Amino acid sequence: ISQSNAWTVALQDVQRNLTGFYKCEVSADAPFFHTEIKSGLMIVVDLPEGDPSLFAEKQKYSLGEKIRANCSSRPSYPAANLTWFVNGLQGSTSCGNRSLAFVQVRCWEGKYSGGSKLKELL
């Protein structure tokens, strides 16, 4: 708070328990004592430490085979959003012979690890 002033509050070394609604109240002097209050939500995030990992059963597939792949994120809060792209196009759960499934697992210290599986018929 030492870097705070009359217009700005500076918080250092924030933790997730500081997530919440913050309120600023401004009051006028006599004789009116008019008060304005504004509030807003601040969310403290805990990003994954590292890139996601991608695993496929194999690197080469024949026409007609099913691709099975898994994308996983390291623990974070909130859970990371995982999105599949195939040849630059975003994956969809309702696209032809493609099947996507997302799994969110709670790990330690309130963090989440996400995983997404892709199955696609060539």
Steps between C-alpha positions, in 0.01 A plus 500: 500500500805730527469582126135603541381859485171692515391363159662156476535198724800277427491146637816287498547124524127436455358157579181335374318581824507867392255418218177686564303820465690819571327827582610861469307762695534874441333745738456876466546742784237701683237613454384230251703191594411341165654153463573299185586131516631285216593134523649238274609140503871418505605142431848382591605232254768233537632424151629157394875466547595392150349411167226241449606150401372320192498123462385300199500120480718526189625759251382340175150375425346326202181618334200369696689466830392679815729768641522490878680790664512666840583860593564575869571818690704537814309598816356852507220706651255532349539198274660575163282497189622243249409536133582260218607622157524265202689650204439847644125450545352501848358164609132457579306232687245479220717480191452186291696202630685704763455448872639730769483442874622731777596379846575732792677350801549681830860469610665643808468843662171567320658487154356313202664298228314478171509233235334472163474192280454505125368206300456547129429258218717575198 
